[in-house]
Tab-separated table of C-alpha atoms and ligand atoms in Angstrom:
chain	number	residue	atom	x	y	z
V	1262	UNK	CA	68.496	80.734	90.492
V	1263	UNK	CA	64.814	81.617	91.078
V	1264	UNK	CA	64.121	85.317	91.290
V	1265	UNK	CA	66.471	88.233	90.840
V	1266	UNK	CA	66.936	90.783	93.849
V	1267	UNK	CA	64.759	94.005	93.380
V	1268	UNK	CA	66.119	96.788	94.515
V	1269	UNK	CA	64.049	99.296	93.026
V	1270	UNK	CA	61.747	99.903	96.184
V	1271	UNK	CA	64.335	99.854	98.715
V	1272	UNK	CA	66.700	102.349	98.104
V	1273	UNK	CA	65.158	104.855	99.971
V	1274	UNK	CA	65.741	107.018	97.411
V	1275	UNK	CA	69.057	106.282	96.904
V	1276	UNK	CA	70.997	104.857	94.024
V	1277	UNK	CA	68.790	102.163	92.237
V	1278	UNK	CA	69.883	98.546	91.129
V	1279	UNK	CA	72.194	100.424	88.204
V	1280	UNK	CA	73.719	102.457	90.418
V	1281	UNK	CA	74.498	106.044	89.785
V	1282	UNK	CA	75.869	107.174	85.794
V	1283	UNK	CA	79.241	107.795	87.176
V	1284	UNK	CA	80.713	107.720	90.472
V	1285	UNK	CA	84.116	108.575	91.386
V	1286	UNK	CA	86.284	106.558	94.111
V	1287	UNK	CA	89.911	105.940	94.881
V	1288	UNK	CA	91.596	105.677	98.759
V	1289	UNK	CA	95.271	106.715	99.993
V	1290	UNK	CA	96.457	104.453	102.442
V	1291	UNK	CA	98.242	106.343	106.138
V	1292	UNK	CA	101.124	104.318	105.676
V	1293	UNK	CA	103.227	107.657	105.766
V	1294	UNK	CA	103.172	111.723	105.647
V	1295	UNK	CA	102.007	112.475	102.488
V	1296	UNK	CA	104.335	113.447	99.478
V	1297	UNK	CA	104.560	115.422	96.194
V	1298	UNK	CA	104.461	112.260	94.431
V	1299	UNK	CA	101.309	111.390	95.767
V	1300	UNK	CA	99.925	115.393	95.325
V	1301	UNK	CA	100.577	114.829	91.489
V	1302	UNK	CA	100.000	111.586	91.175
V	1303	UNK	CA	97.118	110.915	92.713
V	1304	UNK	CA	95.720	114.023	95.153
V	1305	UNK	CA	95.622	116.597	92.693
V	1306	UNK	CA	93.352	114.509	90.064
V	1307	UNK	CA	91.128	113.706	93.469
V	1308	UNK	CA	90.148	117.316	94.546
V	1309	UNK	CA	89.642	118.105	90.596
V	1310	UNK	CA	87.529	115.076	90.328
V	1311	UNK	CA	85.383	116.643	93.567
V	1312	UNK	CA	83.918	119.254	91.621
V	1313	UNK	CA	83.226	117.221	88.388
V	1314	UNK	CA	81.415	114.869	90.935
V	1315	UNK	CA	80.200	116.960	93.561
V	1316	UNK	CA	77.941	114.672	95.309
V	1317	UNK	CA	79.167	111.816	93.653
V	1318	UNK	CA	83.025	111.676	95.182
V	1319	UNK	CA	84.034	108.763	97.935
V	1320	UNK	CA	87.727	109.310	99.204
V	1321	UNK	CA	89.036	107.419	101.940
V	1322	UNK	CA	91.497	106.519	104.143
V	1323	UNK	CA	92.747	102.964	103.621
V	1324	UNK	CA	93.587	102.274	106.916
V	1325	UNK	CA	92.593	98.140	106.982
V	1326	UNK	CA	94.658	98.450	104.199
V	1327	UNK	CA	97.675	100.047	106.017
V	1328	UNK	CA	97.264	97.203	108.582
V	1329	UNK	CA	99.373	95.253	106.345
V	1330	UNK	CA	102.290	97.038	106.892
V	1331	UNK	CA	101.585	99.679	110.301
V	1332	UNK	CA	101.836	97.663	113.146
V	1333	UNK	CA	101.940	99.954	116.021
V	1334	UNK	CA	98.637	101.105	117.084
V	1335	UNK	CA	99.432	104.458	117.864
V	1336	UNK	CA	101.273	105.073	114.994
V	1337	UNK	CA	98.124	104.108	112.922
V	1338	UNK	CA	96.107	106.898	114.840
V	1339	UNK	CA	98.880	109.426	113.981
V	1340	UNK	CA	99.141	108.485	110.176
V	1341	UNK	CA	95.551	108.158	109.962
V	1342	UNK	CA	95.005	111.800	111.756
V	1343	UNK	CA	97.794	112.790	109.403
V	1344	UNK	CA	96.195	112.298	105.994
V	1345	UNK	CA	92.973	113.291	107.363
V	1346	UNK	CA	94.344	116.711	108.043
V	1347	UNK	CA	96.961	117.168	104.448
V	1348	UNK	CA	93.320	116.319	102.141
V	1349	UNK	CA	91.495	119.009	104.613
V	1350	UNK	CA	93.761	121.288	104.272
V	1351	UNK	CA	94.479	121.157	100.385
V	1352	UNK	CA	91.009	121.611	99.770
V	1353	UNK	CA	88.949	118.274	100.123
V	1354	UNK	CA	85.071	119.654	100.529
V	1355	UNK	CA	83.217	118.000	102.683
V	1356	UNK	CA	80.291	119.076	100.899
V	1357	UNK	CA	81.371	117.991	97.864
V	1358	UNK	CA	83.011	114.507	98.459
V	1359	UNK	CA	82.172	111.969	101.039
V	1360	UNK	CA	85.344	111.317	103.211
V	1361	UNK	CA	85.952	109.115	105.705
V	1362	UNK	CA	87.982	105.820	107.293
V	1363	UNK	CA	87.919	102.972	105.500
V	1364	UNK	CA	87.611	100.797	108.793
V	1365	UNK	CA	84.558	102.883	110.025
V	1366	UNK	CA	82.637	100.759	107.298
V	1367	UNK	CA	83.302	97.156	108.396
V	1368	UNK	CA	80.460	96.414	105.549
V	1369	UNK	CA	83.637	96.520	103.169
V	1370	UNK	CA	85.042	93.317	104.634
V	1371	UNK	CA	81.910	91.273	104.437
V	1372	UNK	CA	82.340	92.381	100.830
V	1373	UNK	CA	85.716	91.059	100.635
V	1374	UNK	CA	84.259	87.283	101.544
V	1375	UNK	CA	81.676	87.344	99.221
V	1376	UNK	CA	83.889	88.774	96.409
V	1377	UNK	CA	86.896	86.211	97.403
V	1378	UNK	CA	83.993	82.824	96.400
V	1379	UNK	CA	84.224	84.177	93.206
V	1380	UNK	CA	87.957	85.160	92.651
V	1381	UNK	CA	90.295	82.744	91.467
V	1382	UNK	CA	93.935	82.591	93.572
V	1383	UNK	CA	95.640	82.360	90.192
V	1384	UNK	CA	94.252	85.895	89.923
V	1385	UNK	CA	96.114	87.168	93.106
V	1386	UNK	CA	98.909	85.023	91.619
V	1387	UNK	CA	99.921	87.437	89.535
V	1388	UNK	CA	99.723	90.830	91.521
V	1389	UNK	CA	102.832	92.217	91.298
V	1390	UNK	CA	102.503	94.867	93.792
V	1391	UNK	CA	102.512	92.122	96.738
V	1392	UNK	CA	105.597	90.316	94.772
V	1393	UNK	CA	107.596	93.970	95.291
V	1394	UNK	CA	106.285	94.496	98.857
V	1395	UNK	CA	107.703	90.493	99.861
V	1396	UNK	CA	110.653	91.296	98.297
V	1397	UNK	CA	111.300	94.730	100.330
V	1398	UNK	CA	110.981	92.955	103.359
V	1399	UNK	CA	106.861	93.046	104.039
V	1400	UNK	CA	105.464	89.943	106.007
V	1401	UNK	CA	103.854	87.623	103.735
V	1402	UNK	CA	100.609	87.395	105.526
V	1403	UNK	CA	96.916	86.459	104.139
V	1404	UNK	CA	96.189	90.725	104.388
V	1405	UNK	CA	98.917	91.190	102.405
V	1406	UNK	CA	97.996	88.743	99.587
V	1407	UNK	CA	94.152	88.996	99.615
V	1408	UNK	CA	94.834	93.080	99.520
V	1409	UNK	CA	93.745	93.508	95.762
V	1410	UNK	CA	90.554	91.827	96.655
V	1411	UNK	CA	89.822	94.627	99.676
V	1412	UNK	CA	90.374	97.277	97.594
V	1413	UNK	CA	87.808	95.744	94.319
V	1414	UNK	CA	86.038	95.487	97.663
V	1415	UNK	CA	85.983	99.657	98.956
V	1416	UNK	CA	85.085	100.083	94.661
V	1417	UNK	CA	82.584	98.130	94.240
V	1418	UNK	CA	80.800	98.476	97.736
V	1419	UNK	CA	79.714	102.132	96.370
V	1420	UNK	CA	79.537	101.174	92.448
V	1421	UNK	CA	82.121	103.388	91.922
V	1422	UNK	CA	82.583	103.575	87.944
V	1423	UNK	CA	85.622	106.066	87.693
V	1424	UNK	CA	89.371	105.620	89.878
V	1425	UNK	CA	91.602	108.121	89.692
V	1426	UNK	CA	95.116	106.733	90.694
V	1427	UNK	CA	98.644	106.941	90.044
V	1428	UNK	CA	100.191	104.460	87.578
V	1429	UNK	CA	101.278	101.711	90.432
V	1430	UNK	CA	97.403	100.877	90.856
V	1431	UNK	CA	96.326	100.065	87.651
V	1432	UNK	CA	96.997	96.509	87.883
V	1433	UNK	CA	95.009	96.548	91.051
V	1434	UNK	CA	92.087	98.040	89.028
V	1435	UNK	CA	92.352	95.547	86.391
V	1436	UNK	CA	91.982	92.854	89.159
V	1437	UNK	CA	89.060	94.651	90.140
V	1438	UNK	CA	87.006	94.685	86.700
V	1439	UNK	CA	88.042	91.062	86.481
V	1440	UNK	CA	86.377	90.503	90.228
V	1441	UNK	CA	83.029	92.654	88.897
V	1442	UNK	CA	82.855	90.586	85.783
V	1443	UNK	CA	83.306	87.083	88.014
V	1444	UNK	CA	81.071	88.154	89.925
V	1445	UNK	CA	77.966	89.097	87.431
V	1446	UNK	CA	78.625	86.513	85.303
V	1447	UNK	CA	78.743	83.958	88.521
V	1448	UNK	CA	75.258	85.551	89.480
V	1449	UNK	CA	73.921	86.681	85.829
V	1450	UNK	CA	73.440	89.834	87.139
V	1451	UNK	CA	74.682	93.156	86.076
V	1452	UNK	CA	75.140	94.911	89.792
V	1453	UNK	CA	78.891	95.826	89.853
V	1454	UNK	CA	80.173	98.154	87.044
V	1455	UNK	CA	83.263	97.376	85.654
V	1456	UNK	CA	85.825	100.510	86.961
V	1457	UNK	CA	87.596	102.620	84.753
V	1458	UNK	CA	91.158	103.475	85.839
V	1459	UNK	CA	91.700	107.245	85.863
V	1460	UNK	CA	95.539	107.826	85.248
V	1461	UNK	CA	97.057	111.831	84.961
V	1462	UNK	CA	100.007	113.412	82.953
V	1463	UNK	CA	101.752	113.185	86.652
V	1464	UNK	CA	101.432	108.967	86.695
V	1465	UNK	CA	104.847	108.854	87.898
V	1466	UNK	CA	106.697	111.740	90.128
V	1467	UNK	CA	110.662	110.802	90.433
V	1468	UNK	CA	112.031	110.754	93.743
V	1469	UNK	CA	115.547	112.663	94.673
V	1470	UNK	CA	117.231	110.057	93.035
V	1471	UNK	CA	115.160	109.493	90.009
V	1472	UNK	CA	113.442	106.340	90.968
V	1473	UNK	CA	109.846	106.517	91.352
V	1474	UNK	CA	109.026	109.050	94.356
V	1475	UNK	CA	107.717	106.594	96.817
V	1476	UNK	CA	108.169	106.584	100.701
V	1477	UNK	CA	109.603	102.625	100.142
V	1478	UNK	CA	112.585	104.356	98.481
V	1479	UNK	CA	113.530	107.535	101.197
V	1480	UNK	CA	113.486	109.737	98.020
V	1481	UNK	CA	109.962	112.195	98.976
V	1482	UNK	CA	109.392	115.425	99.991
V	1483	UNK	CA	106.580	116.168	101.750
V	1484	UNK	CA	104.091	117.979	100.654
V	1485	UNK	CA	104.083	119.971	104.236
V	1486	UNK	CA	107.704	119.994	104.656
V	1487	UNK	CA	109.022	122.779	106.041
V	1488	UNK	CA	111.335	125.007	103.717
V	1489	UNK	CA	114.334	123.891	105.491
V	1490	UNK	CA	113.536	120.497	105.014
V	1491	UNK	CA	112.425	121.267	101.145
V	1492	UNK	CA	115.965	122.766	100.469
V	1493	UNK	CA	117.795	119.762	101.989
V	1494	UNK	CA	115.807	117.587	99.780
V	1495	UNK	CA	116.103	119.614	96.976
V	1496	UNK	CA	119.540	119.929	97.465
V	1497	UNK	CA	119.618	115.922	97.389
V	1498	UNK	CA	118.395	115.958	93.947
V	1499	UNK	CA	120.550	113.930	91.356
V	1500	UNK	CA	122.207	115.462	88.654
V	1501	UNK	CA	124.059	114.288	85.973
V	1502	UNK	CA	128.097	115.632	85.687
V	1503	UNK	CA	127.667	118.277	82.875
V	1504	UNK	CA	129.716	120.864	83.354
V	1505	UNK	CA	128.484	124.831	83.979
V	1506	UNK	CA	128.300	126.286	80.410
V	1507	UNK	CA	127.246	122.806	78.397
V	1508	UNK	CA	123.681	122.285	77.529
V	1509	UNK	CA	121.365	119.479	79.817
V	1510	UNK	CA	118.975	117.485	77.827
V	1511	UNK	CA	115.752	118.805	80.382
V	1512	UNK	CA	113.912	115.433	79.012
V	1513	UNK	CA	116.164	113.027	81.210
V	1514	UNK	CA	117.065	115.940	84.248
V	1515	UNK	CA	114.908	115.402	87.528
V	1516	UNK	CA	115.319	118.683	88.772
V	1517	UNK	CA	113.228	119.516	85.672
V	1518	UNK	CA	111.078	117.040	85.618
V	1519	UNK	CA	109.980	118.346	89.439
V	1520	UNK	CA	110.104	121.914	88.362
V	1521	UNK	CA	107.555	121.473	85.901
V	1522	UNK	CA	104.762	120.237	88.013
V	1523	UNK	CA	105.108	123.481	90.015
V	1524	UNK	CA	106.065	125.921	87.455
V	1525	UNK	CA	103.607	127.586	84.433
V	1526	UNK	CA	104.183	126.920	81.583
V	1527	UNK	CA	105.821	130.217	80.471
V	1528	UNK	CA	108.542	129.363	83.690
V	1529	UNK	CA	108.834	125.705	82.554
V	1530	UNK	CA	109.700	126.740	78.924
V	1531	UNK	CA	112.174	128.973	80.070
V	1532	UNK	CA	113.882	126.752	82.209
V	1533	UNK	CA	113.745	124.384	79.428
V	1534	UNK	CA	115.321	126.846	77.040
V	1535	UNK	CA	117.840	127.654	79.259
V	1536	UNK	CA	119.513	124.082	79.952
V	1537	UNK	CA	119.799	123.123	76.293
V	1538	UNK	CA	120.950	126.591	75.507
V	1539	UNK	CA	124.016	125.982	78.123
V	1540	UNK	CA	122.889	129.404	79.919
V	1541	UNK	CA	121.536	127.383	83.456
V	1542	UNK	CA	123.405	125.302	85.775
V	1543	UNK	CA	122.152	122.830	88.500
V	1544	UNK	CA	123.011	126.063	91.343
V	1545	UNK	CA	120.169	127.446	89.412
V	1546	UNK	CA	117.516	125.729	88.355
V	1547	UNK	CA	117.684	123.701	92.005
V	1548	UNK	CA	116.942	127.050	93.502
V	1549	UNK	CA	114.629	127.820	91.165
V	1550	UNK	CA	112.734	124.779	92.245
V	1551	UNK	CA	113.072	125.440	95.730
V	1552	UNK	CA	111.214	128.208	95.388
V	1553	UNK	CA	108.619	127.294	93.472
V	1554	UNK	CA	108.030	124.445	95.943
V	1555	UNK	CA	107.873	126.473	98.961
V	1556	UNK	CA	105.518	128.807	97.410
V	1557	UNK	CA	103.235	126.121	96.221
V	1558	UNK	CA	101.670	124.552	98.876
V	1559	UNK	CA	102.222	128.216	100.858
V	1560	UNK	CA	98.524	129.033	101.129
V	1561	UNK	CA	97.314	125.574	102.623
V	1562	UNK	CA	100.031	125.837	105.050
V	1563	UNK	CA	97.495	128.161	107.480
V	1564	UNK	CA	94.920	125.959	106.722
V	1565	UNK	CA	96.636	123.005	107.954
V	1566	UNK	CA	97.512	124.838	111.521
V	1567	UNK	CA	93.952	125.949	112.327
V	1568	UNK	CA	92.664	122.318	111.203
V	1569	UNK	CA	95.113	120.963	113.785
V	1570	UNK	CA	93.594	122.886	116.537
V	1571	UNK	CA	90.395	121.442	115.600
V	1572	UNK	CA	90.727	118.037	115.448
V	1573	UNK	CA	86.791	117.348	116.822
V	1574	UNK	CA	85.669	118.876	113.344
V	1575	UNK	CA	88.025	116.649	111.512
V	1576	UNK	CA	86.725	113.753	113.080
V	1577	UNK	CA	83.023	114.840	112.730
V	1578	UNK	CA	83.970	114.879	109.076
V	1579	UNK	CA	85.215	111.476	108.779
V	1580	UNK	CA	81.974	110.224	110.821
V	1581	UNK	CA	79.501	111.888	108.421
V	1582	UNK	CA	80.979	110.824	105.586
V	1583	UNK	CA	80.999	107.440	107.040
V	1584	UNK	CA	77.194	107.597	107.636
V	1585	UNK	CA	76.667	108.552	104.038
V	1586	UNK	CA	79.200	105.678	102.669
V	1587	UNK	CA	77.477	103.203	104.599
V	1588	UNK	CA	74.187	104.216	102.765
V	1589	UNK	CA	75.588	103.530	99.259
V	1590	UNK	CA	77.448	99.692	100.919
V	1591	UNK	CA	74.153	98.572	102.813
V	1592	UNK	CA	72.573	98.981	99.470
V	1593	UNK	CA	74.953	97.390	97.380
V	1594	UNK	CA	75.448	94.395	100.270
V	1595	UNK	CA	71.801	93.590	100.887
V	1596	UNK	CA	71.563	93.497	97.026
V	1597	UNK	CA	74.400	90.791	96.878
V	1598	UNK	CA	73.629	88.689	99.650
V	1599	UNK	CA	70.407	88.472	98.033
V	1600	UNK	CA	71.957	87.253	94.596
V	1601	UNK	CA	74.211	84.772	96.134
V	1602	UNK	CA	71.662	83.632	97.913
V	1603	UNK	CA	72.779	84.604	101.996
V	1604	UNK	CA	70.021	85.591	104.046
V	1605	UNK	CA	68.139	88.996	104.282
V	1606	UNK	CA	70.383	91.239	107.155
V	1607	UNK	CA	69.083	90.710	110.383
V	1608	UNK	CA	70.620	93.957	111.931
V	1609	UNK	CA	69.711	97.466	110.985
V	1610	UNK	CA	73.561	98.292	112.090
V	1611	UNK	CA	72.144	101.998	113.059
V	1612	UNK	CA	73.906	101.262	116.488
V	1613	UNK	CA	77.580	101.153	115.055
W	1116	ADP	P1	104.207	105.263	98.180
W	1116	ADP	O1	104.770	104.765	96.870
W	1116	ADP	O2	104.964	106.418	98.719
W	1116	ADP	O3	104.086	104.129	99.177
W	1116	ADP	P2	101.407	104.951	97.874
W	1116	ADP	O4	101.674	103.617	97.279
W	1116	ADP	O5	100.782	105.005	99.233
W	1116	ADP	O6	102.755	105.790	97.884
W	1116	ADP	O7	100.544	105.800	96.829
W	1116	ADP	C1	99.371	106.527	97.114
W	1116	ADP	C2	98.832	107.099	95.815
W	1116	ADP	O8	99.770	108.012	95.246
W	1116	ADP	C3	98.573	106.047	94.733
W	1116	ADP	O9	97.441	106.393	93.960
W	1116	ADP	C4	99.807	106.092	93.896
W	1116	ADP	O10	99.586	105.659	92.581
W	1116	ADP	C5	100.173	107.577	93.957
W	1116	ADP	N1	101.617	107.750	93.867
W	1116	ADP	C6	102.531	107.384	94.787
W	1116	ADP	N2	103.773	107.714	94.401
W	1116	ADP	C7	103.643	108.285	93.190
W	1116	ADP	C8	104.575	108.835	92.260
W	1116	ADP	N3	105.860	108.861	92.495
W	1116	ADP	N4	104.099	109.324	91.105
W	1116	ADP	C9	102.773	109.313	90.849
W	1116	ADP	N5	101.839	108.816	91.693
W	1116	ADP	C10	102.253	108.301	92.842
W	1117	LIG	N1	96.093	100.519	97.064
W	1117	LIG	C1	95.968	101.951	97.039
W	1117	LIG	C2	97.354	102.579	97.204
W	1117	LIG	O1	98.284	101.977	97.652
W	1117	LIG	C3	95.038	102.460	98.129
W	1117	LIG	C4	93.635	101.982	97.941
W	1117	LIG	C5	92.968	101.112	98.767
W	1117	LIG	C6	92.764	102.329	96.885
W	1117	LIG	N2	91.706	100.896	98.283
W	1117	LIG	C7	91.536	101.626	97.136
W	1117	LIG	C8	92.883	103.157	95.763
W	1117	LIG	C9	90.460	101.747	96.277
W	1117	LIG	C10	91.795	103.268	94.910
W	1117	LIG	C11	90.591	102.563	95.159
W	1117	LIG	O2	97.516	103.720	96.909
């Protein structure tokens, strides 16, 4: 190789060659309406992570990624419109974190190809998250297998150093750090960071049933469902057989285990105190946390309604933050078609 790309004049004031000290990414595909498993596992940590960041937060909607499985167009719009609105109206600030479509940054695929000459198949091999998704009935396509390498892809377009996702991912991310490091080492360069995986106390939420809360498994409640449909699901809730009167051990009992992600502390404890002491019975605590549920995501409810009445902002939203991804991916693009050795873009792309 004969000289190494400079970036340090054409930023435009922008990130430099290094990138930024720490930038925070992660994206949620619209493959369905939103759940509690995917508020604690991975929402909550996102709109915390906004105000650590401010400036320096890229959430998206994964919605090339959702191709994989969505394959009716106008459900895509819906599901796309629909997580648009549930981060909106929990709190994502516009000001603070750049949001926006994955697909309205095509850059990300280009990305993909580049990243995919230096990734090894025996790599992909081993993902276990397309294994699961074959085996529940998924079409084996390419999308579906080269998926790990679109979403090092969406990281490393922005040099994103810190991803805060729920348990499930972090093979995904260690695929990614592997794809950074095959990358710089195949360029002897040091342009992509190698990710951190940001996991919470919440990695995994059970379901009704006590398998992981996932929409593959019919065992969510929504994070906007109504409080009829809360107390049918919370009635669902699996229980083990102990009798009224004998003590449940709260460390194996689901309807704990939800409770406590809604409840203080002081209301946890007591619930806590209660089962082993023999004093609660399922009647109880599952109404307990019905309530708490309901009352939870109360004050975004409002929120949600008047954002659904103005969908034009919500879509001015996702085009701004679009503009300001693309700044961040042009950057990190032009810099690695330069090391690989592609030619300088032709296109300015301010058209798109
Ligand atoms: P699902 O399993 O319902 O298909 P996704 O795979 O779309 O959900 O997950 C979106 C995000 O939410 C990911 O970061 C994932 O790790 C997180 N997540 C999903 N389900 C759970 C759960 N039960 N507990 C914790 N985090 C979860
Ligand atoms: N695969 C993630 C999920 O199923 C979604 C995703 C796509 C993502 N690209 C990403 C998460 C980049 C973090 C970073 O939830």
């Amino acid at each position: 190789m004969t000289a190494k790309p400079d970036s340090s004049n054409s930023s435009g004031g922008m990130a430099d060659a290094s990138g930024p000290a720490e930038r925070v990414l992660s994206g949620i595909q619209p493959t369905g309406v939103l759940h509690i498993g995917n508020y604690f596992g991975a929402i909550k940590q996102h709109l915390e992570y906004q105000d650590r960041y401010a400036g320096e937060a890229f959430y998206f909607i994964a919605d090339y990624h959702a191709l994989t499985t969505v394959k009716d167009p106008e459900e895509m719009g819906r599901l796309v419109r629909g997580v648009a609105l549930d981060y909106l109206a929990l709190g994502l600030d516009p000001d603070k974190a750049t949001f926006y479509r994955q697909s309205d940054l095509p850059e990300v695929c280009e990305l993909t190809w580049i990243l995919g000459c230096v990734t090894g198949v025996g790599l992909l091999d081993r993902a276990v998250a397309y294994k699961d998704k074959v085996r529940q009935g998924i079409a084996a396509s390419v999308g579906l297998y080269i998926y790990p390498l679109l979403q090092a892809a969406d990281i490393l377009i922005v040099r994103s150093s810190l991803v805060p996702v729920g348990q499930d991912q972090a093979q995904h991310l260690e695929i990614t750090r592997d794809i950074a490091g095959s990358f710089n080492a195949a360029y002897d360069c040091d342009l992509f960071p190698r990710p951190k995986t940001i996991l919470n106390d919440a990695a995994v939420v059970p379901g009704m049933d006590g398998q992981k809360m996932s929409k593959s498994y019919d065992n969510t409640v929504p994070i906007f469902a109504s409080e009829d449909e809360i107390a049918a699901r919370v009635k669902r809730v699996k229980t083990s057989s102990t009798p009224l009167g004998e003590p449940i051990d709260p460390g194996t009992d689901i309807v704990y285990q939800l409770y406590r992600l809604f409840a203080s502390q002081e209301d946890a404890d007591a619930m806590s105190r209660a089962y082993r002491a023999g004093e609660m019975g399922y009647g109880a605590s599952k109404g307990l946390l019905q309530a708490a549920m309901v009352s939870y995501f109360e004050p975004y409810r409002d929120r949600r309604h008047e954002l659904e009445g103005d969908l034009d902002y919500v879509e001015d939203v996702l085009r701004q933050g679009a503009e300001r991804a693309r700044e961040e991916a042009r950057l990190t693009l032009d810099l690695a078609r330069e090391y690989v050795g592609l030619a300088a873009r032709t296109t300015t792309g301010a058209a798109r």
